[in-house]
XYZ file of C-alpha atoms in Angstrom:
315
model
C -145.942 -39.769 123.398
C -142.696 -38.753 121.653
C -141.756 -39.018 117.970
C -138.875 -37.531 115.971
C -138.856 -37.214 112.182
C -136.221 -37.438 109.455
C -135.314 -33.723 109.804
C -134.437 -34.173 113.525
C -137.556 -32.295 114.633
C -139.073 -33.926 117.724
C -142.650 -33.626 119.004
C -144.012 -34.647 122.384
C -147.746 -34.881 123.140
C -148.659 -34.391 126.806
C -152.155 -35.007 128.192
C -154.021 -34.437 131.396
C -155.429 -37.271 133.537
C -157.956 -39.449 131.705
C -161.301 -37.633 131.530
C -164.084 -36.984 128.983
C -162.317 -33.726 128.036
C -158.611 -33.291 128.726
C -156.036 -30.559 128.284
C -153.236 -31.519 125.900
C -149.992 -29.831 124.890
C -147.786 -30.453 121.874
C -144.135 -29.611 122.604
C -142.070 -29.255 119.430
C -138.382 -28.575 118.831
C -136.481 -28.436 115.562
C -133.049 -29.998 115.306
C -129.836 -27.977 115.464
C -128.095 -25.864 118.104
C -129.915 -23.130 120.042
C -133.397 -23.948 118.744
C -136.374 -23.058 120.916
C -139.139 -25.323 122.149
C -142.646 -24.314 121.072
C -145.902 -25.402 122.692
C -149.500 -25.491 121.520
C -152.511 -26.202 123.698
C -155.723 -27.926 122.710
C -158.467 -30.079 124.207
C -158.669 -33.828 123.629
C -161.767 -35.974 123.901
C -161.340 -38.829 126.336
C -161.535 -42.493 125.441
C -164.634 -44.596 125.995
C -163.270 -45.850 129.320
C -162.643 -42.318 130.635
C -164.265 -41.625 134.017
C -167.726 -40.195 133.545
C -168.593 -36.758 134.910
C -172.002 -35.057 134.955
C -170.968 -32.574 132.268
C -167.853 -32.416 130.071
C -167.298 -28.678 130.425
C -165.425 -26.976 127.566
C -163.161 -23.974 128.271
C -164.698 -20.553 127.695
C -163.326 -17.026 127.566
C -159.857 -15.896 128.599
C -157.493 -18.710 129.538
C -154.831 -18.512 132.234
C -151.889 -20.673 133.274
C -151.428 -21.718 136.914
C -148.602 -23.542 138.682
C -149.326 -24.906 142.172
C -152.314 -22.560 142.286
C -150.273 -19.457 141.436
C -151.627 -17.479 138.487
C -148.904 -16.897 135.875
C -151.121 -14.766 133.634
C -153.404 -14.843 130.590
C -152.338 -17.047 127.676
C -155.135 -16.423 125.134
C -158.783 -17.062 124.352
C -160.569 -20.410 124.298
C -161.491 -19.931 120.606
C -157.827 -20.522 119.705
C -157.784 -24.026 121.207
C -159.416 -25.647 118.175
C -156.390 -24.954 115.962
C -153.855 -25.116 118.787
C -153.232 -22.146 121.088
C -149.543 -21.232 120.819
C -147.910 -20.353 124.123
C -145.529 -17.368 124.391
C -141.926 -18.454 124.955
C -141.779 -17.661 128.694
C -144.870 -19.789 129.334
C -143.263 -22.696 127.446
C -140.301 -22.577 129.832
C -142.611 -22.354 132.852
C -144.633 -25.340 131.610
C -141.582 -27.559 131.090
C -140.025 -26.523 134.413
C -143.251 -27.281 136.286
C -143.656 -30.691 134.631
C -140.057 -31.645 135.397
C -140.394 -30.499 139.018
C -143.629 -32.427 139.522
C -145.584 -29.268 140.323
C -149.275 -29.041 139.505
C -149.771 -27.174 136.252
C -153.192 -26.386 134.854
C -155.114 -24.130 132.520
C -158.149 -22.275 133.843
C -160.902 -20.386 132.020
C -163.069 -17.341 132.708
C -165.544 -19.456 134.715
C -162.878 -20.802 137.041
C -162.846 -24.338 135.636
C -159.367 -25.877 135.490
C -157.728 -28.638 133.435
C -154.430 -30.138 134.654
C -151.551 -31.736 132.762
C -149.966 -35.001 133.840
C -146.204 -35.170 134.472
C -146.085 -38.983 134.327
C -143.170 -40.073 132.152
C -142.310 -36.540 131.062
C -138.706 -36.557 132.345
C -137.913 -39.807 130.528
C -139.332 -38.559 127.246
C -137.693 -35.126 127.417
C -134.383 -36.876 128.111
C -135.037 -39.094 125.098
C -135.733 -35.981 122.995
C -132.419 -34.473 124.088
C -130.648 -37.721 123.198
C -132.321 -38.010 119.777
C -131.282 -34.455 118.900
C -127.723 -34.823 120.247
C -128.207 -32.265 123.049
C -127.123 -34.281 126.098
C -124.686 -32.388 128.370
C -125.120 -29.090 126.470
C -126.574 -25.843 127.895
C -129.616 -26.242 125.643
C -130.570 -29.704 126.929
C -133.962 -29.855 128.607
C -133.028 -32.441 131.224
C -129.315 -33.331 131.400
C -127.611 -29.984 130.968
C -123.841 -29.684 130.781
C -120.869 -27.657 129.597
C -120.456 -29.231 126.179
C -120.675 -26.499 123.498
C -123.913 -26.004 121.588
C -121.876 -26.422 118.413
C -121.717 -30.175 119.072
C -125.488 -30.438 118.506
C -126.100 -31.916 115.022
C -127.692 -29.555 112.509
C -131.237 -30.045 111.290
C -131.631 -32.143 108.139
C -133.480 -30.762 105.119
C -136.697 -32.587 104.234
C -136.451 -34.423 100.900
C -138.179 -32.552 98.036
C -141.397 -33.913 96.576
C -143.196 -32.794 93.441
C -146.575 -31.270 94.248
C -149.359 -33.742 93.387
C -151.987 -32.776 90.787
C -155.712 -32.626 91.447
C -157.556 -35.928 91.584
C -159.601 -36.810 88.519
C -163.193 -37.992 88.670
C -164.025 -41.692 88.407
C -164.728 -43.068 84.944
C -168.051 -44.715 84.190
C -166.450 -48.114 83.603
C -164.307 -48.141 86.776
C -166.908 -50.363 88.419
C -166.601 -52.884 85.590
C -162.842 -52.938 86.065
C -163.378 -54.331 89.560
C -165.107 -57.360 87.991
C -162.291 -58.299 85.614
C -161.322 -61.919 86.375
C -157.868 -61.603 84.789
C -157.111 -58.634 87.041
C -158.200 -60.513 90.157
C -155.874 -63.350 89.204
C -152.905 -60.979 89.015
C -153.546 -59.489 92.465
C -152.438 -62.166 94.897
C -153.142 -61.423 98.590
C -150.168 -60.135 100.547
C -148.493 -62.694 102.796
C -150.211 -61.539 105.991
C -153.644 -62.114 104.450
C -153.114 -65.355 102.497
C -154.323 -67.744 105.188
C -157.386 -65.621 105.868
C -158.170 -65.227 102.165
C -157.862 -68.995 101.680
C -160.738 -69.430 104.109
C -162.848 -66.600 102.691
C -165.799 -67.161 100.394
C -165.078 -64.291 97.981
C -162.577 -61.688 96.867
C -163.611 -58.132 96.148
C -161.911 -55.189 94.447
C -162.442 -51.513 95.140
C -161.206 -49.124 92.438
C -160.062 -45.572 93.156
C -159.144 -43.343 90.193
C -155.677 -41.705 90.343
C -155.408 -40.063 86.916
C -156.657 -40.550 83.358
C -154.868 -43.890 82.943
C -154.099 -45.200 86.455
C -156.218 -46.465 89.334
C -155.702 -48.027 92.729
C -157.004 -51.575 93.050
C -157.765 -52.525 96.660
C -158.267 -56.230 97.276
C -160.251 -57.580 100.216
C -161.458 -61.031 101.134
C -164.967 -61.263 102.536
C -167.485 -63.580 104.141
C -170.806 -62.685 105.645
C -169.148 -61.458 108.841
C -165.503 -60.533 108.165
C -163.517 -58.433 105.697
C -159.732 -58.790 105.530
C -157.589 -56.291 103.626
C -155.314 -58.150 101.205
C -153.346 -55.343 99.506
C -153.461 -52.152 97.438
C -151.871 -51.970 93.973
C -151.307 -49.174 91.476
C -152.409 -50.454 88.056
C -153.095 -49.248 84.546
C -156.808 -49.078 83.839
C -156.544 -51.463 80.871
C -154.394 -54.502 79.992
C -151.583 -54.919 80.594
C -152.502 -53.837 84.122
C -148.866 -53.983 85.355
C -149.741 -53.977 89.079
C -147.307 -52.438 91.571
C -147.936 -53.239 95.241
C -148.192 -50.048 97.296
C -149.506 -51.095 100.710
C -150.922 -54.017 102.647
C -153.938 -51.967 103.738
C -156.519 -49.805 101.880
C -155.722 -46.261 100.769
C -158.252 -43.443 100.938
C -158.191 -40.246 98.836
C -157.488 -36.948 100.568
C -159.286 -34.524 98.246
C -158.747 -32.373 96.288
C -155.193 -33.459 95.401
C -153.919 -36.885 94.403
C -152.803 -37.807 97.914
C -153.921 -41.017 99.606
C -154.059 -42.015 103.261
C -152.912 -45.383 104.534
C -154.259 -45.376 108.081
C -153.284 -47.229 111.220
C -151.119 -49.983 109.749
C -149.900 -52.160 112.655
C -146.942 -54.531 112.324
C -144.866 -56.622 114.708
C -144.072 -54.834 117.959
C -145.413 -51.486 116.653
C -148.533 -51.358 118.809
C -149.127 -47.698 117.929
C -149.694 -48.321 114.264
C -148.308 -46.191 111.452
C -150.245 -43.919 109.115
C -148.842 -42.740 105.785
C -149.605 -40.253 103.029
C -148.835 -41.308 99.443
C -148.615 -38.608 96.745
C -148.978 -39.126 92.975
C -146.320 -37.357 90.924
C -147.683 -38.300 87.506
C -145.543 -41.431 87.281
C -145.665 -43.184 90.623
C -146.964 -42.965 94.177
C -144.290 -41.677 96.562
C -144.294 -41.615 100.345
C -144.930 -38.013 101.345
C -145.493 -38.350 105.100
C -145.466 -40.947 107.837
C -146.696 -40.455 111.378
C -147.446 -42.350 114.565
C -150.798 -44.114 114.366
C -153.818 -43.050 116.385
C -153.477 -45.977 118.800
C -150.783 -44.019 120.656
C -151.130 -40.337 119.745
C -153.863 -39.790 122.284
C -157.344 -40.796 123.308
C -158.875 -38.587 120.634
C -158.276 -39.824 117.071
C -158.626 -36.310 115.690
C -155.749 -35.018 117.785
C -152.034 -34.283 117.323
C -150.108 -35.886 114.494
C -146.553 -36.924 115.355
C -144.616 -37.275 112.073
C -141.724 -39.689 111.702
C -141.149 -38.769 108.028
C -141.836 -35.454 106.281
C -141.172 -34.052 102.803
C -140.843 -30.619 101.228
C -143.680 -30.465 98.706
C -142.756 -28.160 95.814
């Protein structure tokens, strides 16, 4: 899976064949001429339909890299996989070369267990990365190298600045009563995608999440005994006039301790992957602080790599 963000940094997540526990690599390259590719290794939990094995063995001890059975050397310890084991530069080159050549590349541990990577689709996506960063036909291209000067590669773009969000405040005692206010419910009309569903629902419910001393998020859902449909999230004042401002079509969840909220897995139109977003409070409004490919496409394990499509410089 490949995604590039608004700074021209591109990230490519590569996985091994579907299994209960798979090797995964995140290849990352910043925009601009003569930038290096970095790689981090981790383990990903397989999906529910992954082939079952007697035991999902986790790597232990010193890890080594092998190409077509040839040992290239030690790359680190298994303890580093949890946060992402960074490969030295020469191993990054060897990994990419092996994937492009269709050679078997795998990581082995001290017990001799091995985890392969899959090369399916890798050439197409690396070519797409080169194209997105303007590297085609230059010496630094990963796939279609050429004699065009590196100076033709567009420079990286600075991330837009964003004011650092304050700490979240605790809920007020009467926040629960706010969710029962009939005049507030009347002002929060379901977003277009939920109107038909809400028209058939037996009730509407509000969930209130405190943002600061005078503002809250009001999350509307329509419910029956069996189904709950999200109908929108608004930023409002905590007393009349509520002055609602629509933020998202789906619920937002606080990311403690700061006033940052997660909008997770929003799916629209042909975007089968879904999109997740972070919204940050700057004391006046909620601003988009990050956007990344949803978990439907970033890998079988929901806790795995994030592939941003929009980043900010929090100051």
